[in-house]
GROMACS .gro file of C-alpha atoms in nm:
model
  319
    1MET     CA    1  -1.868  -2.119   5.561
    2SER     CA    2  -2.237  -2.172   5.503
    3GLU     CA    3  -2.310  -2.065   5.146
    4SER     CA    4  -2.580  -2.249   4.957
    5VAL     CA    5  -2.459  -2.461   4.667
    6PRO     CA    6  -2.533  -2.296   4.333
    7ASN     CA    7  -2.602  -2.489   4.015
    8HIS     CA    8  -2.236  -2.518   3.915
    9ARG     CA    9  -2.157  -2.725   4.226
   10TYR     CA   10  -1.947  -2.490   4.428
   11TRP     CA   11  -1.892  -2.638   4.773
   12SER     CA   12  -1.746  -2.518   5.101
   13PRO     CA   13  -1.436  -2.707   5.222
   14ASN     CA   14  -1.424  -2.864   5.565
   15PRO     CA   15  -1.084  -2.757   5.707
   16THR     CA   16  -1.076  -3.063   5.936
   17VAL     CA   17  -1.079  -3.305   5.641
   18MET     CA   18  -0.715  -3.366   5.561
   19VAL     CA   19  -0.729  -3.680   5.348
   20ARG     CA   20  -0.918  -3.746   5.026
   21PRO     CA   21  -1.239  -3.544   5.049
   22SER     CA   22  -1.490  -3.716   4.826
   23GLY     CA   23  -1.646  -3.532   4.540
   24ARG     CA   24  -1.824  -3.553   4.210
   25ALA     CA   25  -1.703  -3.414   3.881
   26GLU     CA   26  -1.731  -3.044   3.803
   27ARG     CA   27  -1.691  -2.924   4.160
   28TYR     CA   28  -1.465  -2.655   4.296
   29CYS     CA   29  -1.420  -2.428   4.593
   30ALA     CA   30  -1.240  -2.097   4.639
   31TYR     CA   31  -1.166  -1.932   4.970
   32ARG     CA   32  -0.940  -1.694   5.157
   33ALA     CA   33  -0.757  -1.819   5.466
   34MET     CA   34  -0.516  -1.721   5.740
   35THR     CA   35  -0.304  -2.016   5.845
   36ARG     CA   36   0.008  -2.099   6.042
   37SER     CA   37   0.047  -2.450   5.908
   38VAL     CA   38  -0.140  -2.716   5.714
   39PRO     CA   39  -0.051  -3.082   5.783
   40VAL     CA   40   0.075  -3.283   5.488
   41HIS     CA   41  -0.225  -3.445   5.323
   42PHE     CA   42  -0.365  -3.545   4.985
   43HIS     CA   43  -0.698  -3.550   4.806
   44SER     CA   44  -0.837  -3.622   4.462
   45MET     CA   45  -0.886  -3.251   4.393
   46ALA     CA   46  -0.618  -3.039   4.229
   47GLU     CA   47  -0.527  -2.729   4.432
   48ILE     CA   48  -0.377  -2.393   4.340
   49THR     CA   49  -0.268  -2.148   4.611
   50LEU     CA   50  -0.159  -1.786   4.606
   51VAL     CA   51   0.041  -1.683   4.914
   52GLN     CA   52  -0.027  -1.318   4.994
   53GLY     CA   53   0.161  -1.272   5.319
   54GLY     CA   54   0.384  -1.441   5.574
   55ASP     CA   55   0.704  -1.640   5.540
   56GLY     CA   56   0.716  -2.018   5.537
   57THR     CA   57   0.735  -2.331   5.324
   58LEU     CA   58   0.508  -2.507   5.078
   59HIS     CA   59   0.552  -2.885   5.075
   60ILE     CA   60   0.441  -3.037   4.741
   61GLY     CA   61   0.535  -3.390   4.650
   62SER     CA   62   0.896  -3.452   4.745
   63HIS     CA   63   0.997  -3.086   4.726
   64ASP     CA   64   0.987  -2.785   4.958
   65TYR     CA   65   0.938  -2.434   4.822
   66PRO     CA   66   0.962  -2.094   4.996
   67ALA     CA   67   0.613  -1.961   5.071
   68THR     CA   68   0.664  -1.588   5.042
   69PRO     CA   69   0.422  -1.320   4.915
   70TRP     CA   70   0.317  -1.377   4.552
   71THR     CA   71   0.415  -1.744   4.555
   72LEU     CA   72   0.176  -1.943   4.337
   73GLY     CA   73   0.174  -2.318   4.406
   74PHE     CA   74   0.001  -2.606   4.231
   75ALA     CA   75  -0.061  -2.945   4.394
   76PRO     CA   76  -0.176  -3.208   4.142
   77PRO     CA   77  -0.448  -3.456   4.240
   78ASN     CA   78  -0.344  -3.717   4.499
   79VAL     CA   79  -0.001  -3.560   4.559
   80LEU     CA   80   0.107  -3.499   4.919
   81HIS     CA   81   0.116  -3.131   5.007
   82GLY     CA   82   0.108  -2.903   5.310
   83GLN     CA   83   0.236  -2.574   5.446
   84THR     CA   84   0.438  -2.454   5.743
   85GLN     CA   85   0.473  -2.090   5.846
   86GLU     CA   86   0.696  -1.891   6.077
   87GLU     CA   87   0.398  -1.661   6.125
   88PRO     CA   88   0.033  -1.674   6.014
   89ALA     CA   89   0.003  -1.640   5.637
   90SER     CA   90  -0.276  -1.501   5.426
   91LYS     CA   91  -0.354  -1.696   5.112
   92LEU     CA   92  -0.613  -1.754   4.842
   93VAL     CA   93  -0.694  -2.115   4.756
   94CYS     CA   94  -0.890  -2.293   4.484
   95MET     CA   95  -0.953  -2.668   4.491
   96PHE     CA   96  -1.115  -2.825   4.186
   97ASP     CA   97  -1.188  -3.145   3.999
   98LEU     CA   98  -0.938  -3.164   3.716
   99GLY     CA   99  -1.202  -3.313   3.490
  100MET     CA  100  -1.402  -2.991   3.483
  101ILE     CA  101  -1.126  -2.808   3.291
  102GLU     CA  102  -0.965  -3.097   3.101
  103PRO     CA  103  -1.118  -2.999   2.763
  104LEU     CA  104  -0.972  -2.649   2.790
  105LEU     CA  105  -0.628  -2.777   2.893
  106THR     CA  106  -0.618  -3.036   2.615
  107ARG     CA  107  -0.679  -2.783   2.340
  108ASP     CA  108  -0.330  -2.625   2.356
  109HIS     CA  109  -0.150  -2.927   2.505
  110LEU     CA  110  -0.148  -2.753   2.842
  111PHE     CA  111  -0.256  -3.070   3.015
  112GLY     CA  112   0.062  -3.248   2.909
  113HIS     CA  113   0.277  -2.977   3.062
  114LEU     CA  114   0.066  -2.970   3.377
  115ARG     CA  115   0.139  -3.340   3.426
  116SER     CA  116   0.511  -3.256   3.427
  117VAL     CA  117   0.480  -3.031   3.733
  118GLY     CA  118   0.705  -3.159   4.011
  119GLU     CA  119   0.941  -3.331   3.770
  120ARG     CA  120   1.034  -3.109   3.475
  121PHE     CA  121   0.882  -2.795   3.622
  122PRO     CA  122   0.857  -2.660   3.979
  123ALA     CA  123   0.529  -2.694   4.169
  124ALA     CA  124   0.558  -2.342   4.315
  125VAL     CA  125   0.679  -2.020   4.157
  126VAL     CA  126   0.712  -1.654   4.250
  127LEU     CA  127   0.501  -1.443   4.015
  128GLU     CA  128   0.667  -1.164   3.827
  129GLU     CA  129   0.537  -0.818   3.901
  130GLN     CA  130   0.324  -0.786   3.588
  131ASP     CA  131   0.141  -1.113   3.670
  132ARG     CA  132   0.060  -1.044   4.034
  133GLU     CA  133  -0.248  -0.829   4.014
  134PRO     CA  134  -0.404  -1.028   3.726
  135VAL     CA  135  -0.368  -1.351   3.927
  136ALA     CA  136  -0.507  -1.191   4.242
  137GLN     CA  137  -0.800  -1.060   4.040
  138LEU     CA  138  -0.873  -1.407   3.901
  139PHE     CA  139  -0.895  -1.540   4.257
  140GLN     CA  140  -1.118  -1.249   4.353
  141SER     CA  141  -1.346  -1.329   4.060
  142LEU     CA  142  -1.369  -1.691   4.176
  143LEU     CA  143  -1.459  -1.574   4.525
  144GLY     CA  144  -1.734  -1.363   4.372
  145GLU     CA  145  -1.853  -1.641   4.143
  146ARG     CA  146  -1.912  -1.876   4.435
  147GLU     CA  147  -2.199  -1.651   4.543
  148SER     CA  148  -2.349  -1.638   4.196
  149VAL     CA  149  -2.647  -1.844   4.080
  150GLN     CA  150  -2.652  -1.683   3.735
  151LEU     CA  151  -2.669  -1.877   3.413
  152GLY     CA  152  -2.330  -2.011   3.303
  153GLY     CA  153  -2.165  -1.997   3.643
  154GLY     CA  154  -1.985  -2.324   3.586
  155ALA     CA  155  -1.843  -2.207   3.254
  156VAL     CA  156  -1.714  -1.888   3.417
  157ALA     CA  157  -1.549  -2.086   3.699
  158CYS     CA  158  -1.382  -2.322   3.446
  159ALA     CA  159  -1.246  -2.027   3.250
  160LEU     CA  160  -1.111  -1.855   3.562
  161ILE     CA  161  -0.940  -2.170   3.691
  162THR     CA  162  -0.787  -2.236   3.349
  163GLN     CA  163  -0.648  -1.882   3.339
  164LEU     CA  164  -0.491  -1.933   3.682
  165LEU     CA  165  -0.322  -2.251   3.560
  166VAL     CA  166  -0.200  -2.076   3.245
  167HIS     CA  167  -0.036  -1.804   3.457
  168PHE     CA  168   0.124  -2.074   3.671
  169LEU     CA  169   0.251  -2.275   3.373
  170ARG     CA  170   0.387  -1.970   3.191
  171THR     CA  171   0.593  -1.882   3.497
  172ALA     CA  172   0.696  -2.239   3.579
  173THR     CA  173   0.806  -2.318   3.223
  174ARG     CA  174   0.977  -1.988   3.147
  175GLY     CA  175   1.309  -2.063   2.981
  176ALA     CA  176   1.232  -2.433   2.937
  177ARG     CA  177   1.227  -2.610   2.603
  178LEU     CA  178   0.865  -2.720   2.569
  179GLU     CA  179   0.894  -3.039   2.373
  180PRO     CA  180   0.768  -3.395   2.423
  181THR     CA  181   0.953  -3.595   2.688
  182GLU     CA  182   1.092  -3.940   2.616
  183ARG     CA  183   0.899  -4.252   2.701
  184THR     CA  184   1.030  -4.377   3.028
  185GLY     CA  185   0.909  -4.732   3.087
  186THR     CA  186   0.814  -4.843   3.436
  187GLY     CA  187   1.010  -4.588   3.640
  188SER     CA  188   0.955  -4.774   3.965
  189GLU     CA  189   1.155  -4.530   4.178
  190ARG     CA  190   0.964  -4.216   4.081
  191THR     CA  191   0.759  -4.021   4.331
  192GLY     CA  192   0.392  -3.932   4.294
  193SER     CA  193   0.482  -3.594   4.145
  194GLU     CA  194   0.716  -3.753   3.894
  195ARG     CA  195   0.465  -4.015   3.787
  196ALA     CA  196   0.237  -3.737   3.659
  197GLY     CA  197   0.493  -3.633   3.397
  198SER     CA  198   0.623  -3.974   3.303
  199GLU     CA  199   0.447  -4.000   2.967
  200ARG     CA  200   0.507  -3.778   2.669
  201ALA     CA  201   0.443  -3.414   2.754
  202GLU     CA  202   0.191  -3.369   2.472
  203PRO     CA  203  -0.090  -3.626   2.458
  204ALA     CA  204  -0.157  -3.776   2.116
  205SER     CA  205  -0.534  -3.731   2.128
  206ASP     CA  206  -0.816  -3.578   2.325
  207ASP     CA  207  -0.925  -3.930   2.426
  208TYR     CA  208  -0.583  -4.009   2.569
  209ALA     CA  209  -0.570  -3.680   2.759
  210ARG     CA  210  -0.918  -3.738   2.898
  211ILE     CA  211  -0.823  -4.085   3.018
  212LEU     CA  212  -0.504  -3.956   3.182
  213ALA     CA  213  -0.698  -3.681   3.358
  214HIS     CA  214  -0.946  -3.941   3.483
  215LEU     CA  215  -0.667  -4.169   3.606
  216TRP     CA  216  -0.485  -3.881   3.775
  217GLU     CA  217  -0.793  -3.809   3.985
  218HIS     CA  218  -0.926  -4.160   4.043
  219PHE     CA  219  -0.638  -4.409   4.055
  220THR     CA  220  -0.676  -4.436   4.434
  221GLU     CA  221  -1.027  -4.574   4.379
  222PRO     CA  222  -1.131  -4.928   4.268
  223ILE     CA  223  -1.110  -4.861   3.894
  224ASN     CA  224  -1.001  -5.085   3.606
  225ARG     CA  225  -0.973  -5.071   3.230
  226ALA     CA  226  -1.341  -5.141   3.173
  227SER     CA  227  -1.465  -4.877   3.417
  228VAL     CA  228  -1.222  -4.615   3.282
  229ALA     CA  229  -1.330  -4.687   2.925
  230LYS     CA  230  -1.695  -4.650   3.021
  231ASP     CA  231  -1.640  -4.327   3.216
  232CYS     CA  232  -1.434  -4.176   2.932
  233GLY     CA  233  -1.660  -4.288   2.648
  234VAL     CA  234  -1.414  -4.514   2.465
  235ARG     CA  235  -1.381  -4.888   2.402
  236PRO     CA  236  -1.161  -5.093   2.640
  237GLU     CA  237  -0.953  -5.211   2.345
  238ALA     CA  238  -0.884  -4.850   2.251
  239VAL     CA  239  -0.761  -4.779   2.605
  240SER     CA  240  -0.511  -5.063   2.582
  241ARG     CA  241  -0.393  -4.954   2.239
  242MET     CA  242  -0.340  -4.591   2.346
  243PHE     CA  243  -0.130  -4.689   2.647
  244ARG     CA  244   0.084  -4.927   2.443
  245GLN     CA  245   0.146  -4.656   2.185
  246GLU     CA  246   0.204  -4.367   2.423
  247THR     CA  247   0.383  -4.528   2.719
  248GLY     CA  248   0.514  -4.857   2.588
  249GLU     CA  249   0.337  -5.046   2.867
  250SER     CA  250  -0.006  -5.190   2.938
  251PHE     CA  251  -0.287  -4.999   3.104
  252THR     CA  252  -0.269  -5.236   3.402
  253THR     CA  253   0.104  -5.175   3.448
  254PHE     CA  254   0.059  -4.800   3.416
  255LEU     CA  255  -0.220  -4.797   3.676
  256ALA     CA  256  -0.013  -5.009   3.916
  257ARG     CA  257   0.277  -4.766   3.873
  258LEU     CA  258   0.058  -4.469   3.962
  259ARG     CA  259  -0.059  -4.648   4.276
  260LEU     CA  260   0.293  -4.753   4.372
  261GLY     CA  261   0.422  -4.399   4.332
  262HIS     CA  262   0.151  -4.271   4.561
  263ALA     CA  263   0.213  -4.549   4.813
  264LEU     CA  264   0.582  -4.461   4.814
  265GLU     CA  265   0.499  -4.100   4.899
  266LEU     CA  266   0.275  -4.213   5.185
  267LEU     CA  267   0.540  -4.450   5.318
  268GLN     CA  268   0.797  -4.171   5.321
  269GLY     CA  269   0.578  -3.879   5.422
  270THR     CA  270   0.321  -4.018   5.667
  271SER     CA  271   0.296  -4.256   5.964
  272LEU     CA  272   0.006  -4.451   5.811
  273SER     CA  273   0.029  -4.828   5.840
  274ALA     CA  274   0.122  -5.026   5.530
  275ALA     CA  275  -0.227  -5.178   5.523
  276GLU     CA  276  -0.386  -4.833   5.534
  277ILE     CA  277  -0.151  -4.712   5.260
  278ALA     CA  278  -0.253  -5.007   5.043
  279THR     CA  279  -0.619  -4.908   5.074
  280ARG     CA  280  -0.557  -4.537   5.018
  281SER     CA  281  -0.343  -4.606   4.712
  282GLY     CA  282  -0.615  -4.804   4.537
  283PHE     CA  283  -0.493  -5.162   4.584
  284ASP     CA  284  -0.765  -5.421   4.639
  285SER     CA  285  -0.574  -5.579   4.928
  286TYR     CA  286  -0.256  -5.549   5.130
  287ARG     CA  287  -0.135  -5.877   4.980
  288THR     CA  288  -0.161  -5.734   4.627
  289PHE     CA  289   0.013  -5.417   4.737
  290ALA     CA  290   0.297  -5.599   4.911
  291ARG     CA  291   0.354  -5.836   4.620
  292THR     CA  292   0.357  -5.553   4.365
  293PHE     CA  293   0.583  -5.340   4.585
  294VAL     CA  294   0.840  -5.619   4.621
  295GLN     CA  295   0.834  -5.679   4.244
  296HIS     CA  296   0.918  -5.315   4.176
  297HIS     CA  297   1.138  -5.222   4.474
  298GLY     CA  298   1.297  -5.551   4.574
  299GLN     CA  299   1.186  -5.524   4.938
  300SER     CA  300   0.869  -5.512   5.143
  301PRO     CA  301   0.693  -5.183   5.224
  302ALA     CA  302   0.798  -5.214   5.588
  303ALA     CA  303   1.162  -5.277   5.496
  304HIS     CA  304   1.161  -4.984   5.256
  305ARG     CA  305   1.020  -4.750   5.520
  306ALA     CA  306   1.280  -4.865   5.771
  307SER     CA  307   1.557  -4.813   5.515
  308MET     CA  308   1.434  -4.462   5.437
  309ALA     CA  309   1.416  -4.379   5.809
  310ALA     CA  310   1.771  -4.502   5.860
  311ASP     CA  311   1.895  -4.293   5.565
  312HIS     CA  312   1.718  -3.987   5.706
  313THR     CA  313   1.875  -4.043   6.046
  314ARG     CA  314   2.224  -4.073   5.898
  315THR     CA  315   2.174  -3.759   5.693
  316GLY     CA  316   2.037  -3.568   5.990
  317THR     CA  317   2.334  -3.658   6.210
  318GLY     CA  318   2.584  -3.585   5.936
  319ALA     CA  319   2.702  -3.943   5.919
   0.00000   0.00000   0.00000
């Protein structure tokens, strides 16, 4: 793809980049693809996919979902995801910085429910018949908007992406009781998908939601309380107070838990070395990662990976 970049920062994805494409805020891409499989990977962008043909599997977090026509899947930022197909599949994809739509999601507490995807709610759903054409049309509008250099292109893209997520959430939460979840403490055994829904489902303030959105996208980077406060336009003391009130733990503990959850996914789902996982999970050194991992899991990263491999082998052989 060779389109020029219009003023709302549309960009063309490089299909060979499978891990953490870099990007600035307020960027998105939308494209149509035919694929047989996509290796498991992660990146700081959120991703929503509409499967239009073929028969296969969507891998999102620690779950597998059937990838049949009219399956709509959502992969949160920094969550492992991929796709395998029995035959080539047609699909529509949109990748986007979560920060560009955070104000819209916060308004009706949609952001809180989105963070529960993969834990309380499934990360892939089959659209009901009345929703299929509207969702396909939203993707088509995004494909058209990428070519546009008209005034307000970014606002149009934000609105279209938000509508896609609303369709996804309405289907994923159908029949569920939409109420705040309980505070859950450290939750050291949760996966990366589960960590996203570990706080209360409805954020107490726009500031808190904005900080959570920022953390969700950037926890794999060298951030800290001061940098997050600056980027989100609040005082560092306010950040600490919000996390104590909303999660019952410090900002530093919460950030470490996000990074550990991601590291656990990488240990279980990739062949990356422990040192590489430490770097890609946001730890400043392998020593810090190993020490924190032992504190939370009672064993080293290498021992945990070996234990998981042994469990998988026993399960696979029916032992």
